[in-house]
Short mmCIF file of C-alpha atoms in Angstrom, two decimals:
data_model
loop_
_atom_site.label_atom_id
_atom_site.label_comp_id
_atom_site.label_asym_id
_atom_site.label_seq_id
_atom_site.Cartn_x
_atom_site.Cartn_y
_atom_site.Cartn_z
CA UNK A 14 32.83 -6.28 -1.87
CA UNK A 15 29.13 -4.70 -2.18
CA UNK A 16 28.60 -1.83 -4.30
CA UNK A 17 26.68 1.00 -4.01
CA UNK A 18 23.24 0.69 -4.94
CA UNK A 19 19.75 2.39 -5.21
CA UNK A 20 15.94 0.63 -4.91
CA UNK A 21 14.25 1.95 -8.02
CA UNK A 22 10.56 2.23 -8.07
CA UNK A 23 9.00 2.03 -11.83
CA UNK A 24 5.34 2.66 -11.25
CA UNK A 25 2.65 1.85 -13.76
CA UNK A 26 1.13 4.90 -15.83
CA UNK A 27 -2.69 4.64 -15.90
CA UNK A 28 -4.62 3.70 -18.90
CA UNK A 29 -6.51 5.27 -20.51
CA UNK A 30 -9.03 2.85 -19.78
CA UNK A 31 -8.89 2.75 -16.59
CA UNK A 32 -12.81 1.47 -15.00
CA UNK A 33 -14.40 -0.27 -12.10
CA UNK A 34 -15.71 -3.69 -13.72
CA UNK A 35 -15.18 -5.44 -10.28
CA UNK A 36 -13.10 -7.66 -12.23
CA UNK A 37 -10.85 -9.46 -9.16
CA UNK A 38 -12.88 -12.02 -6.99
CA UNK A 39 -11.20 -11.98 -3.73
CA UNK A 40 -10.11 -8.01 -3.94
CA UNK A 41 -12.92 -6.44 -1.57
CA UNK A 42 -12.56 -2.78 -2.99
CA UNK A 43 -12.30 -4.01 -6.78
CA UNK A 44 -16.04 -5.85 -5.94
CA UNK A 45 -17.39 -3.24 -3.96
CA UNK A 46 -17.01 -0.17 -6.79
CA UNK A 47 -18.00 -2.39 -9.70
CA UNK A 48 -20.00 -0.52 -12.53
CA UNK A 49 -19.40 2.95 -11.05
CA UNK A 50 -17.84 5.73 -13.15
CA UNK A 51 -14.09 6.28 -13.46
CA UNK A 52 -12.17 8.82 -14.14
CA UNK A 53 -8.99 7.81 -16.12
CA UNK A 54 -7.59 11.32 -16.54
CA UNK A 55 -8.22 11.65 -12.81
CA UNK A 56 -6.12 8.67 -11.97
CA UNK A 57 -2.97 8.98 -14.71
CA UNK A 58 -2.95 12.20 -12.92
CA UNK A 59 -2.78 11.02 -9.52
CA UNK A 60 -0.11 8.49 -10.22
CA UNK A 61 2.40 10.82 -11.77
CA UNK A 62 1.94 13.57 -8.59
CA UNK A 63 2.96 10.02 -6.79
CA UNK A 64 5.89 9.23 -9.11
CA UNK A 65 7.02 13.27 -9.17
CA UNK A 66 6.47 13.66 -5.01
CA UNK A 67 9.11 10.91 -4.54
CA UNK A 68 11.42 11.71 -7.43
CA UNK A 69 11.26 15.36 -5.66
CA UNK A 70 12.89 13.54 -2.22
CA UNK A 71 15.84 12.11 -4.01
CA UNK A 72 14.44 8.61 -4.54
CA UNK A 73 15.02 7.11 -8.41
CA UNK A 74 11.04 6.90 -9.99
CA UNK A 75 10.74 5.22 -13.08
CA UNK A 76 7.58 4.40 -15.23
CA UNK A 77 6.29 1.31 -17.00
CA UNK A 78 3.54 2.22 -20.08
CA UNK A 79 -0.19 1.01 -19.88
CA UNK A 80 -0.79 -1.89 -22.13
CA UNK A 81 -3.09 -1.38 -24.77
CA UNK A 82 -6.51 -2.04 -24.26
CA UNK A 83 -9.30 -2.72 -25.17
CA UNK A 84 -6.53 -5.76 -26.30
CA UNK A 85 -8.13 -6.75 -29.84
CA UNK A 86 -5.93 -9.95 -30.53
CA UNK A 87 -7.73 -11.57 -27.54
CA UNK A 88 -11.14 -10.81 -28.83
CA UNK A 89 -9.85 -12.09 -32.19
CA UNK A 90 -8.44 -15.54 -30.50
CA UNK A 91 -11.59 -15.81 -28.65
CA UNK A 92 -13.55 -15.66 -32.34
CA UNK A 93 -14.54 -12.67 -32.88
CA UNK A 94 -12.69 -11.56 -36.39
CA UNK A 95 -14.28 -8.96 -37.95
CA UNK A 96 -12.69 -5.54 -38.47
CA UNK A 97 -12.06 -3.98 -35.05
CA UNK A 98 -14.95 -1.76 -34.94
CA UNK A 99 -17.56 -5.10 -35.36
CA UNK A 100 -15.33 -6.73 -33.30
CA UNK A 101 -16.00 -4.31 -29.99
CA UNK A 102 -19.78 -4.54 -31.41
CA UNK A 103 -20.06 -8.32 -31.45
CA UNK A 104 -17.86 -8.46 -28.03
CA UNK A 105 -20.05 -6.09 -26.12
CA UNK A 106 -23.69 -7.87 -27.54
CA UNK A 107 -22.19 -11.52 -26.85
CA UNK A 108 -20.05 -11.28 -23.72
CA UNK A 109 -20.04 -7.83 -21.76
CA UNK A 110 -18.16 -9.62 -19.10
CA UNK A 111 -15.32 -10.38 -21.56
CA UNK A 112 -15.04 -7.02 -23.04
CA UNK A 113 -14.84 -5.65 -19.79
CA UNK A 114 -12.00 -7.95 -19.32
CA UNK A 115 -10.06 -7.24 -22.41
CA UNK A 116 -10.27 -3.38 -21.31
CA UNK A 117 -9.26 -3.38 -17.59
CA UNK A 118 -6.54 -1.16 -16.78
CA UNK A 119 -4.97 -3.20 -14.56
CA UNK A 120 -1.58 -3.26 -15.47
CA UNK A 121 -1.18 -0.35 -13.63
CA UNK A 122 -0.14 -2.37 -10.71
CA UNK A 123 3.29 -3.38 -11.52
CA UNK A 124 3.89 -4.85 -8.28
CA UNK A 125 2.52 -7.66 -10.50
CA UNK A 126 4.06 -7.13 -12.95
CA UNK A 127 7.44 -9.69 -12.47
CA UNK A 128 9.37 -10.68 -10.03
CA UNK A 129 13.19 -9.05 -9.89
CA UNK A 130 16.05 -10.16 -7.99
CA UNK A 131 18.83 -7.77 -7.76
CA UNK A 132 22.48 -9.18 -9.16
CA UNK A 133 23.73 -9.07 -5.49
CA UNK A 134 21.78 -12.38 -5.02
CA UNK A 135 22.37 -13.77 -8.34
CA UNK A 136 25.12 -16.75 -9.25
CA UNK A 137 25.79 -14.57 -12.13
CA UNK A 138 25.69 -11.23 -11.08
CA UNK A 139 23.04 -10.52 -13.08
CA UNK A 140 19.78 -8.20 -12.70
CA UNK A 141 16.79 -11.03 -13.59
CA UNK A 142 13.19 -10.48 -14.45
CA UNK A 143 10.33 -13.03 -15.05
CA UNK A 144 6.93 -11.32 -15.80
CA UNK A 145 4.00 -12.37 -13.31
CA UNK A 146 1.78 -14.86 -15.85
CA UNK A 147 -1.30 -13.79 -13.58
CA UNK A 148 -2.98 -16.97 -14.21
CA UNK A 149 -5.34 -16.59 -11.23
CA UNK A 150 -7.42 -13.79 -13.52
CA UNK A 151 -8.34 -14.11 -17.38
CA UNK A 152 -7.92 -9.71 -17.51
CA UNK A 153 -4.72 -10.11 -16.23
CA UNK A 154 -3.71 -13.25 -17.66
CA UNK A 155 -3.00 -11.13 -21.23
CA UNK A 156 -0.48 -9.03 -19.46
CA UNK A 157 2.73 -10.73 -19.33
CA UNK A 158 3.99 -10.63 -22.98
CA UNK A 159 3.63 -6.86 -23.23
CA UNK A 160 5.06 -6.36 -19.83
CA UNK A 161 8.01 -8.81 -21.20
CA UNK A 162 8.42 -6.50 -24.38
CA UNK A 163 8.18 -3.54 -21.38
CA UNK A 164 11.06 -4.83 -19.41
CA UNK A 165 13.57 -5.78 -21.89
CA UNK A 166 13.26 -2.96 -24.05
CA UNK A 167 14.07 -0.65 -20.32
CA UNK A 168 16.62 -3.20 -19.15
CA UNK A 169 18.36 -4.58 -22.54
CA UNK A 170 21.96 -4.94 -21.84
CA UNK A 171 21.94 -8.30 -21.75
CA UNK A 172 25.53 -8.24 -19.85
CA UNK A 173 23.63 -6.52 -16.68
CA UNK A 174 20.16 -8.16 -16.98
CA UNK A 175 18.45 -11.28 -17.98
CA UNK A 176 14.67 -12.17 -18.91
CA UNK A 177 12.70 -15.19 -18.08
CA UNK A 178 9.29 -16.10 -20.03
CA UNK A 179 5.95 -16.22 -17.60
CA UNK A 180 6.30 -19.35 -15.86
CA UNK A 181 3.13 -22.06 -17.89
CA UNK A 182 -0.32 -20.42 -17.46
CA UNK A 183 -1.87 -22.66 -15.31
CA UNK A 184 -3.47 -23.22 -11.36
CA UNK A 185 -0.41 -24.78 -10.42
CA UNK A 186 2.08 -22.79 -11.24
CA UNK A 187 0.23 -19.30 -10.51
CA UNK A 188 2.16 -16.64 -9.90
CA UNK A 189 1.19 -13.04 -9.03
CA UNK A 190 4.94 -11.17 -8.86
CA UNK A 191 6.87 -8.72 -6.55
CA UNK A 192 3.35 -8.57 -4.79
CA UNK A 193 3.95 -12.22 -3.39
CA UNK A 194 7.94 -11.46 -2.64
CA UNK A 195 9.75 -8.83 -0.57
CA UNK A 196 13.99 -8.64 0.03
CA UNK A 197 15.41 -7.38 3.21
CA UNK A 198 19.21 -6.67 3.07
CA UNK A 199 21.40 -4.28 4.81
CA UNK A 200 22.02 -2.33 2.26
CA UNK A 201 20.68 -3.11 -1.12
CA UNK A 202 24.00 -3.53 -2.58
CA UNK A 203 24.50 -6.35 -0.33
CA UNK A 204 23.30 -10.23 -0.72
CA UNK A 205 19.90 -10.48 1.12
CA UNK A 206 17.35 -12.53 2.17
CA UNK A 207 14.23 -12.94 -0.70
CA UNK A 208 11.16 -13.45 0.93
CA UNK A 209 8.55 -15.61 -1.01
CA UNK A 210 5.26 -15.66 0.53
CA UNK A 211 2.85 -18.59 -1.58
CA UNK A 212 -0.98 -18.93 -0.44
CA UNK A 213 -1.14 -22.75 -1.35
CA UNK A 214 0.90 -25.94 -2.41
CA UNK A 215 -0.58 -27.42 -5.53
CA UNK A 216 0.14 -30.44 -5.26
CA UNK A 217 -0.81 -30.89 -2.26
CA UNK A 218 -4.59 -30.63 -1.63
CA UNK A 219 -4.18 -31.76 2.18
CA UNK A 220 -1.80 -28.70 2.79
CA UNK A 221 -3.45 -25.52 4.55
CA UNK A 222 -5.46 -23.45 2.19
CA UNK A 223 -8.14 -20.85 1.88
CA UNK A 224 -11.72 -21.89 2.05
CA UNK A 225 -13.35 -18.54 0.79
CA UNK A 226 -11.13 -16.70 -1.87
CA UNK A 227 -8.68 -18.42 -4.12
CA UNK A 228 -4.71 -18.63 -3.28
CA UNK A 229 -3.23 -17.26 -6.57
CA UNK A 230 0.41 -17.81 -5.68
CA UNK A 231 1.57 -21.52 -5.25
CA UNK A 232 4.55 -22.68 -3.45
CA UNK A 233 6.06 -24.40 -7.25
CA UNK A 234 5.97 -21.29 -8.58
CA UNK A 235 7.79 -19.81 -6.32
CA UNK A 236 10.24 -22.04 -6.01
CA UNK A 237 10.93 -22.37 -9.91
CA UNK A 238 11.36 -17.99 -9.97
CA UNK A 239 14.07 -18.93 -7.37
CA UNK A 240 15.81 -21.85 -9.58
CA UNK A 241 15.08 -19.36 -12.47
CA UNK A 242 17.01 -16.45 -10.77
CA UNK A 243 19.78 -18.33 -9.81
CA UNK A 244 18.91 -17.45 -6.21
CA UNK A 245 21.19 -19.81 -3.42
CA UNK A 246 19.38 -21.51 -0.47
CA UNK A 247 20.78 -18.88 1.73
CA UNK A 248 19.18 -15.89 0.10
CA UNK A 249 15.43 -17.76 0.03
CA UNK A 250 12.88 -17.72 2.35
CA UNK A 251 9.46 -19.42 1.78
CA UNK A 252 6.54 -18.80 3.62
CA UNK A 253 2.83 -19.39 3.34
CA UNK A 254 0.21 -16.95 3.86
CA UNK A 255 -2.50 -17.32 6.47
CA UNK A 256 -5.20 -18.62 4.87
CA UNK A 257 -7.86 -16.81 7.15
CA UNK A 258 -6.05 -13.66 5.49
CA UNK A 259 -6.72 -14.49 2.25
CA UNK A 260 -10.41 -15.34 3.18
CA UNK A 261 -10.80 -11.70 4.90
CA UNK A 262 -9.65 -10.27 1.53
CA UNK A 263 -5.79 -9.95 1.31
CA UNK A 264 -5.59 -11.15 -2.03
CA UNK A 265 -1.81 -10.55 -2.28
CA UNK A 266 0.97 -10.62 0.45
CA UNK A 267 1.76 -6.80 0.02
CA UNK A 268 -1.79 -6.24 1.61
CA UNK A 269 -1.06 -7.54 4.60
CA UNK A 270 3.07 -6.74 4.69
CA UNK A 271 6.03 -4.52 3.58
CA UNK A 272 9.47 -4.93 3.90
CA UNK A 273 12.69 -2.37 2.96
CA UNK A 274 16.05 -2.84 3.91
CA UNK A 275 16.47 -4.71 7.53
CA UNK A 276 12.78 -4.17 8.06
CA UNK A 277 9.33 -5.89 8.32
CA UNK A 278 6.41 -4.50 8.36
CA UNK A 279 3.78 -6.96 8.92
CA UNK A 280 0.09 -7.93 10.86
CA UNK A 281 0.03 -10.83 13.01
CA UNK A 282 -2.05 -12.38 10.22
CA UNK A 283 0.34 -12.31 7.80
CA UNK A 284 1.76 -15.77 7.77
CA UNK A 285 0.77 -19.27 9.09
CA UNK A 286 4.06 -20.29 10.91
CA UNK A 287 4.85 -16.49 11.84
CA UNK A 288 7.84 -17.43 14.47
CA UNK A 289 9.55 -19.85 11.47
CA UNK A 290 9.13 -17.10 9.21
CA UNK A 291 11.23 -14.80 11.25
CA UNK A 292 13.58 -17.50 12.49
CA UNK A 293 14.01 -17.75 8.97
CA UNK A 294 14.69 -14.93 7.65
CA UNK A 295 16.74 -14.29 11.25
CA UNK A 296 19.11 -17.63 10.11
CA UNK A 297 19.66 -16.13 6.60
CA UNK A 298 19.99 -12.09 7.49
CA UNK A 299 23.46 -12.54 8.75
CA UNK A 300 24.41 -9.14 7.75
CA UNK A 301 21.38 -6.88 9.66
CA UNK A 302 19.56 -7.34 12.46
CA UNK A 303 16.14 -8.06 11.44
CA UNK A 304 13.38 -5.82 12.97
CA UNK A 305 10.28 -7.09 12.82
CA UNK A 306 7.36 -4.29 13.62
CA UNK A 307 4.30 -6.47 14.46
CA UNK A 308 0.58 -5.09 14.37
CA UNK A 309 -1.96 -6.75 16.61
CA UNK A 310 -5.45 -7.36 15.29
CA UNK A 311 -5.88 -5.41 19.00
CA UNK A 312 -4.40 -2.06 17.35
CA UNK A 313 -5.85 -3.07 14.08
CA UNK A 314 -8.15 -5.10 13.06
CA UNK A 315 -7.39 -7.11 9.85
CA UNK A 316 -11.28 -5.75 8.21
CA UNK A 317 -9.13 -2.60 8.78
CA UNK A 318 -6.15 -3.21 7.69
CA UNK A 319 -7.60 -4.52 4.35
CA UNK A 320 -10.43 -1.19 4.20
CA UNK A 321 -7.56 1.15 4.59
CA UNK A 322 -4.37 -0.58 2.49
CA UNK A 323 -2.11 0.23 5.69
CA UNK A 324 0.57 -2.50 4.46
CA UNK A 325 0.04 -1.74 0.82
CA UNK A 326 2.37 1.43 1.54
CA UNK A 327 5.16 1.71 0.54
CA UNK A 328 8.39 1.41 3.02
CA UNK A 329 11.12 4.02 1.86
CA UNK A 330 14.94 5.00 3.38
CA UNK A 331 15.62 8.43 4.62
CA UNK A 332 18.16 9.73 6.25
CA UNK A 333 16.44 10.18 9.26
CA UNK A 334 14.80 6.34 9.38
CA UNK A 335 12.44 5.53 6.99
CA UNK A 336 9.31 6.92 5.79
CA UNK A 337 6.06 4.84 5.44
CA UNK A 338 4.25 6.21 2.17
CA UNK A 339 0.19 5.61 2.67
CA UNK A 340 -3.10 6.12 1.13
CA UNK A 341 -5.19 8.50 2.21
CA UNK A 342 -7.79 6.18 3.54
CA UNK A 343 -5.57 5.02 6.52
CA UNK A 344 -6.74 8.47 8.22
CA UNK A 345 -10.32 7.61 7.57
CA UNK A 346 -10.15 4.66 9.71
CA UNK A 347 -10.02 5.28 13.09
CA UNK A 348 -7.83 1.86 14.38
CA UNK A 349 -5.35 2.35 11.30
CA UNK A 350 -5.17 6.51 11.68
CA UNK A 351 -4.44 6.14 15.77
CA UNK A 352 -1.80 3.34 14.83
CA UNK A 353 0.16 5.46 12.88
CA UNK A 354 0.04 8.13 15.12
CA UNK A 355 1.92 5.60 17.75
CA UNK A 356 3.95 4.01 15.22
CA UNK A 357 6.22 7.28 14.74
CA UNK A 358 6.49 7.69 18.39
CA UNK A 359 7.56 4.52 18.96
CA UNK A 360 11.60 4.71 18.43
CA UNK A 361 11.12 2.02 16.07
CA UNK A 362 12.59 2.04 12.56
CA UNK A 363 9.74 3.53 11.01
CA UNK A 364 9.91 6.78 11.80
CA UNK A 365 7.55 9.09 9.78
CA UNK A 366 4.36 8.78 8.00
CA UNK A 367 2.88 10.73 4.60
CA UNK A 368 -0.27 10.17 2.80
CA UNK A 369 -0.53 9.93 -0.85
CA UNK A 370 -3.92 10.97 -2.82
CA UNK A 371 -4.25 7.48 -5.25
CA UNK A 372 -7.97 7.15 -4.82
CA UNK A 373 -8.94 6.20 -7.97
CA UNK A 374 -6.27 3.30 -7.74
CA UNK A 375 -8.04 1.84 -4.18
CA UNK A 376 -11.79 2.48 -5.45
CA UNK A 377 -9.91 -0.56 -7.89
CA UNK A 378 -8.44 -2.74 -4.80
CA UNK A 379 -4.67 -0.84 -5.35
CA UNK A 380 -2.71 1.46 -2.91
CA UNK A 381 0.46 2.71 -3.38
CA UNK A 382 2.89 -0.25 -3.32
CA UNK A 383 0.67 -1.90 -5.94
CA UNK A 384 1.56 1.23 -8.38
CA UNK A 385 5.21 0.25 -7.88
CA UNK A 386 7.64 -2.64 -9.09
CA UNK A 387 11.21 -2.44 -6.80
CA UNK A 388 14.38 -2.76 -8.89
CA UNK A 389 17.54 -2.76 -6.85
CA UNK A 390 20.69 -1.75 -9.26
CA UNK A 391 23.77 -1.09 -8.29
CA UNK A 392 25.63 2.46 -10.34
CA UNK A 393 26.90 0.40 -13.44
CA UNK A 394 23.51 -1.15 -13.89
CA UNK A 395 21.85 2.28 -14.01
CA UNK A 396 23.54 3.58 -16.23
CA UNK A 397 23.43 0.46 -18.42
CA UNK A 398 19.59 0.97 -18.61
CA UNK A 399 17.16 2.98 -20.95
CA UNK A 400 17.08 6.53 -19.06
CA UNK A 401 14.24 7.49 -20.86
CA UNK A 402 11.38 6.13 -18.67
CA UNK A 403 13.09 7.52 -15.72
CA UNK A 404 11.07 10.79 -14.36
CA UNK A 405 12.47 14.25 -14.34
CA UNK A 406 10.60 17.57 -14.16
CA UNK A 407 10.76 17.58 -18.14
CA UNK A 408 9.33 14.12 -18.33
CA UNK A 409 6.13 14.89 -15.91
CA UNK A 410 5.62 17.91 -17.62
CA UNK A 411 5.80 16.28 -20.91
CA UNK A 412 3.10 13.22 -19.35
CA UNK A 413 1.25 15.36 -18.23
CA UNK A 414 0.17 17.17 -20.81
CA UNK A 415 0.19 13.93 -22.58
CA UNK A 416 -2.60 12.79 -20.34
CA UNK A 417 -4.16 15.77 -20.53
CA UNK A 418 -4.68 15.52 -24.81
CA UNK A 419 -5.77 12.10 -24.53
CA UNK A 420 -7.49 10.61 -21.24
CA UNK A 421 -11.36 10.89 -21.13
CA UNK A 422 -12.67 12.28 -17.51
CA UNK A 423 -15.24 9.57 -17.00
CA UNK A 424 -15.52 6.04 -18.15
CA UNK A 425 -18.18 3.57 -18.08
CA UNK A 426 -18.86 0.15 -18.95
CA UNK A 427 -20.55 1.14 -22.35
CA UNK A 428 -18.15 3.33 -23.47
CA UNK A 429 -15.71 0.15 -23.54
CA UNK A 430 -17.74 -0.77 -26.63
CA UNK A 431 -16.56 2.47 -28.45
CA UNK A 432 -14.43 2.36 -32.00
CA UNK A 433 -13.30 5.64 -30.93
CA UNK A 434 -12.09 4.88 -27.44
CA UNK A 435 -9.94 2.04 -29.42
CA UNK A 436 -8.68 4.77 -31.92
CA UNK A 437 -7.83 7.57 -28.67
CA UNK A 438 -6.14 4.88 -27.20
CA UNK A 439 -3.87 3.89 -29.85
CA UNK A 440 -3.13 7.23 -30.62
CA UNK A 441 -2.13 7.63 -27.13
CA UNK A 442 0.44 4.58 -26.61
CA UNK A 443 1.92 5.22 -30.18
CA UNK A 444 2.73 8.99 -28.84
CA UNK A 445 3.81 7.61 -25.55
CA UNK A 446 6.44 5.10 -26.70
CA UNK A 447 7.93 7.83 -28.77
CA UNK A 448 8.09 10.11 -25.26
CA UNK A 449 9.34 7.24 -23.36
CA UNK A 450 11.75 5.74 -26.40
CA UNK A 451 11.03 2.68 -26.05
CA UNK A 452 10.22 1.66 -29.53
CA UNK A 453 7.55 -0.65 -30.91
CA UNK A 454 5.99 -2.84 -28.17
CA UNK A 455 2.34 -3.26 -28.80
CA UNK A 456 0.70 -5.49 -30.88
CA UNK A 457 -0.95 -2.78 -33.07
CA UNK A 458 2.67 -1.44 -33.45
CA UNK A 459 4.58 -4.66 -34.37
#
């Protein structure tokens, strides 16, 4: 019998710092903002209104910490080993670019964070995690061991949940998370149908691939997360991305589709075999009826869909239908504003639309379902986690007051090179893991 359960969202905190160093080849916005001035205070603050405007509707909101950064024990294994201060000195003098790296902010976007698979599609009835090893990217190739630590200290009850390591660190086996892998269900405490969309085989250099920007999910990886999970033929879908897509920027399935529940939201660009994809997902949904809400590159073009993040919304249950959650650059362009405005009237499943301010997180190449991992648990399994990182009106109050004492209002690339942005940045995290309970889990802690 299925039992009740909820789709938590645990969005990513912004670090403290958080800059534009047009770190992501293939992400058009990341490129197209490099070297301008953030504003890390600007965007921790943005994030939480997100987190506390949802929590406010009903939905669970949960929060996964920064990681710190600049990380010194990868500036250290890449030979630099004098005390921390020289080592930011010699860093910045011999490689910029890999300072830079070592201080990008970009585990904010948790949808990369792992991939989960709720226990209703488990053999063992289990909740399982394996952190995204982000092999695609050397900045986010460090992530996965803090975001480990991150994951099992919220969800340790080894009875309800299990952890996987990062699948091995290399091309063939890259793997970028929840933001290569939706689940559609009928309810979410019912088996569904996970959805694994790869952008290449890997070992096999005569299957379809992109020409322009690189494919950073492989079908292997994929596959081994499913083995991994436990996860039966009949809850496992695999589908490749359109290569053209990749090459007109969407970096990541999530750019270019959502799903929630029975629905998929989704450009005709999504996929390469779009009718097996469905018939797919069709064979294995046995429970729902799938509805599939198409978007022509007539009603919007994919330049569009990529400028304005329409698919990186995020796709949430009301009572009324559901509610499409988007950044507020899908009314600045024209094809993806008039969409929407036909999408609601269209007696479809999606049945409202609301924009969210994250600008400082697109000016970086993220919208709002990149600020967001999904974790479907059922009442027991709730309760079974930490409750600490979950947010109340105490909790954002305390955060943001928190960010308040410790985030700098503008960032550059030189200031990555300063002792004392290493020291206001530990001081931060060790404040913030005492806020959020959640122990020792950074390297400057342990």
């Amino acid at each position: 019998m299925a039992k009740h359960a909820v789709e938590a969202n645990f969005d990513g905190l912004v670090g403290p710092t958080h800059n534009y160093a047009g770190l992501s080849w293939g992400n058009v916005a990341s490129k197209s903002n490099v070297r301008s001035a953030s504003n890390p205070k600007e965007a921790a603050l943005q994030g939480l209104a997100k987190m506390k405007r949802l929590a406010d509707r009903g939905y669970v909101q949960g929060i996964l910490p920064p990681h710190e950064r600049p990380h010194i024990p990868t500036l250290r294994a890449l030979g630099f080993e004098d005390p921390d201060a020289r080592v930011l000195e010699q860093a910045a003098k011999a490689s910029p670019s890999i300072l830079a790296a070592v201080s990008s902010a970009s585990s904010m976007w948790t949808a990369n964070a792992a991939t989960v698979s709720p226990s209703a599609d488990t053999t063992d009835h289990r909740v399982h995690f394996t952190p995204a090893n982000l092999s695609a990217k050397f900045h986010r190739s460090i992530e996965h061991k803090v975001t480990g630590r991150s994951l099992k200290a919220i969800f340790a009850d080894e009875s309800y949940f299990a952890h996987h390591p990062a699948l091995p660190s290399v091309s063939h086996f890259g793997d970028e998370g929840a933001a290569n892998h939706t689940r559609l269900c009928a309810g979410y405490g019912e088996p569904g149908v996970e959805l694994f969309v790869y952008g290449q085989i890997a070992f096999n250099e005569q299957a379809p691939a992109p020409k322009k920007y690189p494919a950073r999910q492989t079908l292997e990886a994929s596959e081994a997360i499913a083995r991994l999970h436990g996860l039966q033929d009949q809850h496992v879908v695999f589908a490749q991305q359109n290569p053209d897509a990749i090459d007109a920027g969407v970096f990541h399935n999530d750019v270019i589709a959502v799903g929630n529940g029975n629905t998929l939201f989704y450009h005709e660009m999504a996929f390469l075999n779009e009718d097996r994809v469905l018939a797919d997902i069709r064979e294995r949904l046995s429970s729902a009826e799938l509805e599939a809400v198409r978007v022509s590159s007539a009603e919007v073009p994919v330049e569009d869909a990529v400028a304005s993040y329409l698919f990186n919304s995020q796709l949430l249950n009301t009572p009324d239908g559901m509610l499409l959650a988007v950044p507020g650059e899908c009314r600045e362009v024209a094809s993806v504003s008039r969409y929407l405005d036909d999408l609601v009237k269209s007696g479809g499943p999606i049945t409202s639309v609301e924009v969210f301010d994250v600008k400082q997180s697109m000016r970086n190449g993220g919208g709002p379902a990149c600020l967001r991992l999904r974790v479907v648990l059922d009442d027991d399994e709730l309760k079974a986690m930490h409750r600490g990182v979950i947010l109340t009106d105490a909790l954002y109050e305390r955060l943001t007051t928190w960010v308040e004492a410790h985030y700098r209002d503008e960032l550059s690339q030189d200031d990555l090179a300063d002792p004392m942005l290493l020291a206001e940045v530990r001081k931060a995290l060790d404040e913030l893991t005492g806020i959020l309970g959640l122990g020792s889990i950074y390297d400057f802690q342990l």
